[in-house]
PDB file of C-alpha atoms in Angstrom:
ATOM      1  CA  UNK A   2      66.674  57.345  59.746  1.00 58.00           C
ATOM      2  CA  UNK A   3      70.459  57.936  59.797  1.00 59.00           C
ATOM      3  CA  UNK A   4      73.112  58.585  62.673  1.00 82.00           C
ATOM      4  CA  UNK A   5      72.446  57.860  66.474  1.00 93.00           C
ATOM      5  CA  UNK A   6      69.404  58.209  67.354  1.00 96.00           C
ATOM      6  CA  UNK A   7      68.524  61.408  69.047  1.00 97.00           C
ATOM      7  CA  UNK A   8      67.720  59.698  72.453  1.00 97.00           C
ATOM      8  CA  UNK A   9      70.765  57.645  72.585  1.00 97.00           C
ATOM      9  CA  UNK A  10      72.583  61.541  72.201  1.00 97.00           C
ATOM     10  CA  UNK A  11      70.417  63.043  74.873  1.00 97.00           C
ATOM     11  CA  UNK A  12      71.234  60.175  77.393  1.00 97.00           C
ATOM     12  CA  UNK A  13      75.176  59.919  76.802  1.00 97.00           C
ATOM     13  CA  UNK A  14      75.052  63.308  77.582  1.00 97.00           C
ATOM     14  CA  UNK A  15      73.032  62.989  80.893  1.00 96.00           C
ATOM     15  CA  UNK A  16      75.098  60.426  82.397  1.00 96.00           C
ATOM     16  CA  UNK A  17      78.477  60.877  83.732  1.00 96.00           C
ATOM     17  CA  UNK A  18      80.686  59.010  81.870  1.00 96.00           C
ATOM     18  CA  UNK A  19      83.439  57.800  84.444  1.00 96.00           C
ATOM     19  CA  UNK A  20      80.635  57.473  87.647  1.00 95.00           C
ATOM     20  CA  UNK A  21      78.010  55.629  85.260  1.00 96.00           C
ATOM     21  CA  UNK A  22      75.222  57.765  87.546  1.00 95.00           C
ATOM     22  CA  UNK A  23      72.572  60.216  85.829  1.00 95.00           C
ATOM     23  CA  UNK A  24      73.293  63.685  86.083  1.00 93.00           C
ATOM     24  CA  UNK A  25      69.343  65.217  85.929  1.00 91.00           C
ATOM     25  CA  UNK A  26      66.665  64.103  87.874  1.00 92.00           C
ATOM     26  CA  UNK A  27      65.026  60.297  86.731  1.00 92.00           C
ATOM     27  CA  UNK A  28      61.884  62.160  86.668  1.00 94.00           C
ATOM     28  CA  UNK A  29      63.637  64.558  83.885  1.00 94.00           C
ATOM     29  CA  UNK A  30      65.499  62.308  82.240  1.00 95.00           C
ATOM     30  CA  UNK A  31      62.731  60.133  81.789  1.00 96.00           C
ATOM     31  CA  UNK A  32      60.154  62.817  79.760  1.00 97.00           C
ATOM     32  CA  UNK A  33      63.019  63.896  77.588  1.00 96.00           C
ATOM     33  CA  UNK A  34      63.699  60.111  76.602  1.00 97.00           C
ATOM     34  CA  UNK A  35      60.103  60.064  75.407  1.00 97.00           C
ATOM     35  CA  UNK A  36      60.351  63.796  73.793  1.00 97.00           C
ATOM     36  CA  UNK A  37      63.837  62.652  71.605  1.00 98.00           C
ATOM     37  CA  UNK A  38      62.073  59.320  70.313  1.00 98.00           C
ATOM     38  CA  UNK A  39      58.502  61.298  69.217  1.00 97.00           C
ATOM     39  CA  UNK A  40      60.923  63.709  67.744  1.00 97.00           C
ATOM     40  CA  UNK A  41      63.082  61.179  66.066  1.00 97.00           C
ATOM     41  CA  UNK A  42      59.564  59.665  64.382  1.00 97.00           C
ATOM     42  CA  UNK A  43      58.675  63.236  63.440  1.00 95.00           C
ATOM     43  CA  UNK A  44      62.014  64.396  61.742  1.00 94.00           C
ATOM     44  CA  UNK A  45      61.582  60.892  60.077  1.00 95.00           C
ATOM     45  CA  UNK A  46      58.462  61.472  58.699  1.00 94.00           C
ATOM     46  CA  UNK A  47      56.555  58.878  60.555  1.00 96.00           C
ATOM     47  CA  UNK A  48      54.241  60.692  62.806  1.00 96.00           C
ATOM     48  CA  UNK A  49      52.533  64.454  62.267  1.00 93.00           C
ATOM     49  CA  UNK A  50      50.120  66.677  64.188  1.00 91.00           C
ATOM     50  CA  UNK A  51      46.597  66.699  62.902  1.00 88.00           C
ATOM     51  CA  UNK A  52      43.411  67.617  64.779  1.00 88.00           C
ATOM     52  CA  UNK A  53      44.870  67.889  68.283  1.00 88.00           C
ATOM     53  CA  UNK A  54      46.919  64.781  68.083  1.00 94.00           C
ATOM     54  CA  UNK A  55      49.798  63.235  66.857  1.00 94.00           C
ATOM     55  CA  UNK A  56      49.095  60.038  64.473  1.00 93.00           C
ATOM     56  CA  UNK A  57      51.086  58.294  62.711  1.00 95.00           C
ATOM     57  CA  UNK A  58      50.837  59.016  58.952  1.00 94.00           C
ATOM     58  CA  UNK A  59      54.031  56.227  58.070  1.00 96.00           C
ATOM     59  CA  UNK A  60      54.302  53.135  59.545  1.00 96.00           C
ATOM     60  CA  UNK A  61      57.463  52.050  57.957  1.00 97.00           C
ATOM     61  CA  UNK A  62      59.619  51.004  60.251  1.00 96.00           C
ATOM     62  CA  UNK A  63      62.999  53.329  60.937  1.00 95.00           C
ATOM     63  CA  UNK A  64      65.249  50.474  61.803  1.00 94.00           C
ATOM     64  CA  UNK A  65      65.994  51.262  65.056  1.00 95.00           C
ATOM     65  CA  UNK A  66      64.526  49.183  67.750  1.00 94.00           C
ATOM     66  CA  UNK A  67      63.206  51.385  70.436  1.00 95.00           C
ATOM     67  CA  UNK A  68      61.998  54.195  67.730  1.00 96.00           C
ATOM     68  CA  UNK A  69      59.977  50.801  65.951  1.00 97.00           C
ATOM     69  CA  UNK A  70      58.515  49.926  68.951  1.00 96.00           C
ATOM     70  CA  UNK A  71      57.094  53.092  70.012  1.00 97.00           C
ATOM     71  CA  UNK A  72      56.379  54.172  66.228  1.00 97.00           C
ATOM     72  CA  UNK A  73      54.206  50.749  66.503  1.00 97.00           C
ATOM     73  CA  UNK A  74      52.310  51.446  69.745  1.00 96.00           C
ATOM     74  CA  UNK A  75      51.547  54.976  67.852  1.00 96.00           C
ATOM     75  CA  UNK A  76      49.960  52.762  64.967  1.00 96.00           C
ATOM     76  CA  UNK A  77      48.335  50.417  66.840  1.00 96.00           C
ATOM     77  CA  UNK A  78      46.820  53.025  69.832  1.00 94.00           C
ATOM     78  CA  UNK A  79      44.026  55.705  69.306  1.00 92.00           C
ATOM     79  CA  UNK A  80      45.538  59.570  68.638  1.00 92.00           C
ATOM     80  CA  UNK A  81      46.414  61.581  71.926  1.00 96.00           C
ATOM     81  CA  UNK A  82      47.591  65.214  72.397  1.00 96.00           C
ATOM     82  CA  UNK A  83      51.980  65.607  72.846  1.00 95.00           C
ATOM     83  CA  UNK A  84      51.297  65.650  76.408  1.00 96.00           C
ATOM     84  CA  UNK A  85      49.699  62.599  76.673  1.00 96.00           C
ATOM     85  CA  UNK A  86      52.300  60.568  74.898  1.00 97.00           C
ATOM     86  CA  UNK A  87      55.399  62.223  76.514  1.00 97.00           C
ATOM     87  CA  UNK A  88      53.506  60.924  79.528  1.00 96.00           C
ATOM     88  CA  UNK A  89      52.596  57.346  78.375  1.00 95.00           C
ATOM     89  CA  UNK A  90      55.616  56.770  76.900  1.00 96.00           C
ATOM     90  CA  UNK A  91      58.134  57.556  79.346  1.00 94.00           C
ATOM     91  CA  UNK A  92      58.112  54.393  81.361  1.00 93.00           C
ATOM     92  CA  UNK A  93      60.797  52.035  80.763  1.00 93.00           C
ATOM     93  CA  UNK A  94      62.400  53.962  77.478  1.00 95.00           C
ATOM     94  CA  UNK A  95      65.202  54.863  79.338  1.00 94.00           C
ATOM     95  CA  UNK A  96      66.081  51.077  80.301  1.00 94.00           C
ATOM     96  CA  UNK A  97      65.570  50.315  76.602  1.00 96.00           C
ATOM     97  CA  UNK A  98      67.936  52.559  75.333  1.00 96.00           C
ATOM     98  CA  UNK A  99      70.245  51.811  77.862  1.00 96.00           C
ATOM     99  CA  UNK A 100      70.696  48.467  77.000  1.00 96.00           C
ATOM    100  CA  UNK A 101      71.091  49.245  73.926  1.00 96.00           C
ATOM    101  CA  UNK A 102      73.818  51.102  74.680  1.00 97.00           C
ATOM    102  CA  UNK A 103      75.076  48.261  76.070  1.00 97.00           C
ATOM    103  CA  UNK A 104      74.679  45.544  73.420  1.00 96.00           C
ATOM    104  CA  UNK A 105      76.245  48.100  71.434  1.00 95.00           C
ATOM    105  CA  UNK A 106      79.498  48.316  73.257  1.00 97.00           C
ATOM    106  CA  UNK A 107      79.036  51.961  74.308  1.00 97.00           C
ATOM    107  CA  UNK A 108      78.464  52.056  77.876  1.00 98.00           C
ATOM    108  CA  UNK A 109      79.227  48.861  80.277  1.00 97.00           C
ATOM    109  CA  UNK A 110      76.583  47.258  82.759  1.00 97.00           C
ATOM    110  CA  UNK A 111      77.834  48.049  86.398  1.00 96.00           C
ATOM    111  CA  UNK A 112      75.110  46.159  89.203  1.00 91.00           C
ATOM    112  CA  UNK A 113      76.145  46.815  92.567  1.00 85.00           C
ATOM    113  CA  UNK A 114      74.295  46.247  95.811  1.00 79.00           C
ATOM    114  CA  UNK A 115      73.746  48.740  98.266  1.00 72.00           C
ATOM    115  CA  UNK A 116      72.510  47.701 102.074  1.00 72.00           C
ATOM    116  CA  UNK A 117      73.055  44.205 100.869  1.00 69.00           C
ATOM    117  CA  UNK A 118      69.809  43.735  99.094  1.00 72.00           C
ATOM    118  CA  UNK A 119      69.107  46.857  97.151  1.00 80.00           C
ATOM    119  CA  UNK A 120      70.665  46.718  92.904  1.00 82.00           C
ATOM    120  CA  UNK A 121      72.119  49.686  92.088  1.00 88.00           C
ATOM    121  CA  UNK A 122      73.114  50.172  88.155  1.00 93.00           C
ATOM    122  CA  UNK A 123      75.675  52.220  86.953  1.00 96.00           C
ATOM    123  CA  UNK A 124      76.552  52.667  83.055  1.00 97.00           C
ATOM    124  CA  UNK A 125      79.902  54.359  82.847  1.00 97.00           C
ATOM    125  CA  UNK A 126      81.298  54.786  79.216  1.00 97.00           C
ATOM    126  CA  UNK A 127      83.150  52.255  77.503  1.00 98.00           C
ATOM    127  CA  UNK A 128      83.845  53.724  73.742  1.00 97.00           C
ATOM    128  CA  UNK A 129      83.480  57.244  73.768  1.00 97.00           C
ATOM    129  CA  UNK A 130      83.355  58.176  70.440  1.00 97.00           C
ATOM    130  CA  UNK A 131      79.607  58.465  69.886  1.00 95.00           C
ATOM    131  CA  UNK A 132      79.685  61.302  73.385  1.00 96.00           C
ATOM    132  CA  UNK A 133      82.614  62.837  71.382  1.00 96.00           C
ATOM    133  CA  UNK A 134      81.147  63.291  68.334  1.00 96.00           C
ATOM    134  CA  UNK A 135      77.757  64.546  70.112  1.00 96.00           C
ATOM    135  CA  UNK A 136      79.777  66.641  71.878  1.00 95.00           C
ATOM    136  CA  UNK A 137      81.437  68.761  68.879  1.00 95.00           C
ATOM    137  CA  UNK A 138      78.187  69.241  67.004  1.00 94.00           C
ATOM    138  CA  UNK A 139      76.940  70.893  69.841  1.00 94.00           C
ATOM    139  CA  UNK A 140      80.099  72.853  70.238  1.00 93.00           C
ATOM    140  CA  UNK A 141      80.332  73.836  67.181  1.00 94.00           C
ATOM    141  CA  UNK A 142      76.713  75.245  67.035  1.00 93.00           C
ATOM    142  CA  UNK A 143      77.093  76.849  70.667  1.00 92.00           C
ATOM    143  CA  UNK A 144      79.803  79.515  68.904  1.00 92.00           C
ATOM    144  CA  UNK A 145      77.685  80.361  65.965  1.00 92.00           C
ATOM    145  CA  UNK A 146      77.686  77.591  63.441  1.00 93.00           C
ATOM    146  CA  UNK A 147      74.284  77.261  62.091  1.00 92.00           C
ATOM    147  CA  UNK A 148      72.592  73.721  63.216  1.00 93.00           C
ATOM    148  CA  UNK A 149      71.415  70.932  60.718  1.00 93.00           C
ATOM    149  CA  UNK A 150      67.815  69.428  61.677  1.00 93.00           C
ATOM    150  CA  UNK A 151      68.747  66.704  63.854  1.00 94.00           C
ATOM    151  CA  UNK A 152      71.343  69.083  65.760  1.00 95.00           C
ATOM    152  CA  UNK A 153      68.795  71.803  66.301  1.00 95.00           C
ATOM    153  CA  UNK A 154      66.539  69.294  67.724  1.00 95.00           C
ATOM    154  CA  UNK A 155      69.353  67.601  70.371  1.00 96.00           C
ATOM    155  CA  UNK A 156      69.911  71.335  70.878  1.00 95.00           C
ATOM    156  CA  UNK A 157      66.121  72.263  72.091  1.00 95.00           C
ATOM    157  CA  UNK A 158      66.076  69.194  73.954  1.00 96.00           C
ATOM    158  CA  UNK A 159      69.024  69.836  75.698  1.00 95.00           C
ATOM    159  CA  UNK A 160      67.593  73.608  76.555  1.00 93.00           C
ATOM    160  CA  UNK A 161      64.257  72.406  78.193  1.00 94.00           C
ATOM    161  CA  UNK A 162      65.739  69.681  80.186  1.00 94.00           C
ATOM    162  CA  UNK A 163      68.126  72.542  81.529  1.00 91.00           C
ATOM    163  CA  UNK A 164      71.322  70.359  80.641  1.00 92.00           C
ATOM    164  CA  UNK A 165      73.813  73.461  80.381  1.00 88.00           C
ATOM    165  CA  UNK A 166      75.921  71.950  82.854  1.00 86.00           C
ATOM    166  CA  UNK A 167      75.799  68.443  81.021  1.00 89.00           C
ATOM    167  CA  UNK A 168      77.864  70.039  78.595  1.00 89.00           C
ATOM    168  CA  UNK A 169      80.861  70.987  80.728  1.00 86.00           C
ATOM    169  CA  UNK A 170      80.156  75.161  81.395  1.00 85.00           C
ATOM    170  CA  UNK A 171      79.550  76.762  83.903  1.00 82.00           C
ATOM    171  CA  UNK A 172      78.513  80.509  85.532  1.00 84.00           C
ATOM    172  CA  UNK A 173      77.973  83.114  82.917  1.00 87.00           C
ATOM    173  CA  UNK A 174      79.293  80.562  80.321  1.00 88.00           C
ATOM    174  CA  UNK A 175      76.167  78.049  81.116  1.00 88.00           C
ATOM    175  CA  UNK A 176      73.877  81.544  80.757  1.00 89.00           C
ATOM    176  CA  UNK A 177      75.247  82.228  77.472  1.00 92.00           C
ATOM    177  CA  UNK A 178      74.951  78.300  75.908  1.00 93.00           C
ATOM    178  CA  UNK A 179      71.460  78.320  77.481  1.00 92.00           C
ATOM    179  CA  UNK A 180      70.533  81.474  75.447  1.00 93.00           C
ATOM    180  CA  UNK A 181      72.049  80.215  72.400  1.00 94.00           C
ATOM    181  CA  UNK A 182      70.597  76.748  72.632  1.00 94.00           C
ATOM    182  CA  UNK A 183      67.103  78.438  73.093  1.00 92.00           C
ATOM    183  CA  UNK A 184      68.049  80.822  70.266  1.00 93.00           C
ATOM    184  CA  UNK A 185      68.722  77.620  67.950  1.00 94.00           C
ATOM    185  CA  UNK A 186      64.985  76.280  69.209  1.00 92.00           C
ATOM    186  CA  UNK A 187      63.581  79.390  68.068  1.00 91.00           C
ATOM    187  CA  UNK A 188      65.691  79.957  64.484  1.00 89.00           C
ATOM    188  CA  UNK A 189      64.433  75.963  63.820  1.00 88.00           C
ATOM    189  CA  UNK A 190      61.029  76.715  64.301  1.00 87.00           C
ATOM    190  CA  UNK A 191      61.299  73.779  67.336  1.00 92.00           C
ATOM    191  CA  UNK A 192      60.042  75.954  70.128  1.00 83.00           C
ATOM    192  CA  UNK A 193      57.668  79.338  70.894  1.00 68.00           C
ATOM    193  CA  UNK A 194      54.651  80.143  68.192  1.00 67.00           C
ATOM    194  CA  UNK A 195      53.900  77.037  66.358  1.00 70.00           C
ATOM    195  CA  UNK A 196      52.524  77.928  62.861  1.00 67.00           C
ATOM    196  CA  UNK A 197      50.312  74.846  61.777  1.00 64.00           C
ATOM    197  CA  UNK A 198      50.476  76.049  58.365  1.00 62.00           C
ATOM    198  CA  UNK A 199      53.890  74.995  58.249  1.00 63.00           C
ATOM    199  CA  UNK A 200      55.735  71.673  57.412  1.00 66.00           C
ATOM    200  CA  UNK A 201      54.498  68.652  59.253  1.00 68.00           C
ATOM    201  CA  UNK A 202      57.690  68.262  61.160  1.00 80.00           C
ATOM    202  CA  UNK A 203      57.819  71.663  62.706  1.00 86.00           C
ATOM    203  CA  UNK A 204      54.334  72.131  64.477  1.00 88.00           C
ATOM    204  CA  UNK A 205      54.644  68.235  65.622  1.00 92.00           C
ATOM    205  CA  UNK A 206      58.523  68.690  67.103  1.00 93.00           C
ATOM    206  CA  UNK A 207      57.724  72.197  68.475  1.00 92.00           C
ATOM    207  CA  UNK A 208      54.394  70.950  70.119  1.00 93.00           C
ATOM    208  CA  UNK A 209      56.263  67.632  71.545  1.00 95.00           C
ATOM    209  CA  UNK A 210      59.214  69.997  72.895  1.00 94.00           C
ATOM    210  CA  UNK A 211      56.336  72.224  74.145  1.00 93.00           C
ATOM    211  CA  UNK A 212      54.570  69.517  76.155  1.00 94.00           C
ATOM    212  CA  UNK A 213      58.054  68.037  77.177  1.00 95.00           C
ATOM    213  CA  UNK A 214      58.835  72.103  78.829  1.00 93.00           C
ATOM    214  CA  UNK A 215      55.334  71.694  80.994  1.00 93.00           C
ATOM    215  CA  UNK A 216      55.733  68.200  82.049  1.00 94.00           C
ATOM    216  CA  UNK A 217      59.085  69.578  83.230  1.00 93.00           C
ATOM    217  CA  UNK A 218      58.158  72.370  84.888  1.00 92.00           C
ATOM    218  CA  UNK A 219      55.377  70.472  86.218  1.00 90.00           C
ATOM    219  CA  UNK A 220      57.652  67.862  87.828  1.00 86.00           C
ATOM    220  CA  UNK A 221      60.710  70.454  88.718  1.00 86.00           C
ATOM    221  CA  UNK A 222      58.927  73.891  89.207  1.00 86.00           C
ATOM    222  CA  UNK A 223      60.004  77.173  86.821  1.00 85.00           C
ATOM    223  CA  UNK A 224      63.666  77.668  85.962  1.00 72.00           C
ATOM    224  CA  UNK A 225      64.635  80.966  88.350  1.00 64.00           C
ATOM    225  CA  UNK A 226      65.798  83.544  86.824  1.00 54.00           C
ATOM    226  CA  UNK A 227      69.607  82.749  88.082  1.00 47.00           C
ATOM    227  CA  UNK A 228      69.398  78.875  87.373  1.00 53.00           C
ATOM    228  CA  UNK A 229      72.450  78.124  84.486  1.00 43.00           C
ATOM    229  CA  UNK A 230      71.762  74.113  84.939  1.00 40.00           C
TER     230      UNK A 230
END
């Protein structure tokens, strides 16, 4: 695997990076941490769809932490459906990666204590160059540019967790990214009719991203017609 990983991405992005606070519900933010990482394992090669279920077919580790430990839990557990591991796996990810982040030197540790009892955390940014760079692929792509893999994927994810705003637009401008995000999805073959005859990456990310849009949904209710964010 090479660059940040795609969960890392997805949560700079959801966080706002003076306030340290998350910017979609934890509820949200939690499924898509679990969607980015069974994504990262697909585009890597390490986990496919067969029969129902995703399996891993590689269990060579990626050398990145969190993406090893849940590529191991694949290995060691008995196949289940998208669903079921976007559910399982969405406890505690988002800690993970977030320290991480921290160890890393991107984002800073802020505890506070609210009612004098109650820990609050905060993570506001401390080097913002891995945001910045995030931040121009996805600009880049939201004017035309075609996508590589792993931006087409961000892209999706960043579509189904209805993160328009996350990416500073607003109005008729957040209509138009969302429509091109989703229009990225669909050109990648990440989203809509998934063709099992395909590549092993594309039916597993687009059936992941699938079960990630439910469990949203589920948890959220349907986007209106109106909603930009």
């Amino acid at each position: 695997m090479t660059g940040v990983p795609l969960a890392e991405e997805l949560l700079l992005l959801a966080y706002d990076d003076e306030t340290g606070k998350a910017t979609l519900p934890r509820i949200s933010l939690d499924l898509g941490m679990a969607a980015a990482v069974l994504i990262e394992l697909a585009l890597a090669g390490r986990i496919a769809y067969t029969d129902g279920a995703l399996t891993a077919v590689d269990p060579t580790p990626t050398g990145e932490p969190v993406t090893d430990a849940v590529l191991a839990k694949i290995v060691a557990d008995t196949p289940h459906s998208p669903s079921s591991w976007v559910q399982r796996l969405r406890h505690g990810l988002r800690d993970r990666i977030l320290g991480d982040l921290c160890e890393q030197g991107v984002v800073r540790d802020v505890d506070e204590t609210e009612l004098g009892f109650i820990h609050v955390h905060r993570y506001p940014v401390v080097d913002p160059t891995v945001e910045e760079e995030t931040r121009q692929r996805l600009a880049v792509v939201l004017t035309g540019a075609a996508p590589d893999e792993r931006t087409a994927a961000l892209a999706t994810l960043v579509a189904v967790l209805r993160m328009e705003s996350a990416l500073g637009v607003t109005g008729e401008d957040a209509d138009a990214a969302r429509r091109r995000l989703e229009e990225i999805a669909s050109g990648a073959g990440f989203s809509g009719e998934v063709n099992l005859e395909d590549s092993v990456i594309r039916p597993s990310v687009a059936l992941v991203v699938a079960a990630l849009g439910r469990a949203v949904e589920h948890a959220l209710g349907p986007r209106r017609p109106h909603e930009s964010g």
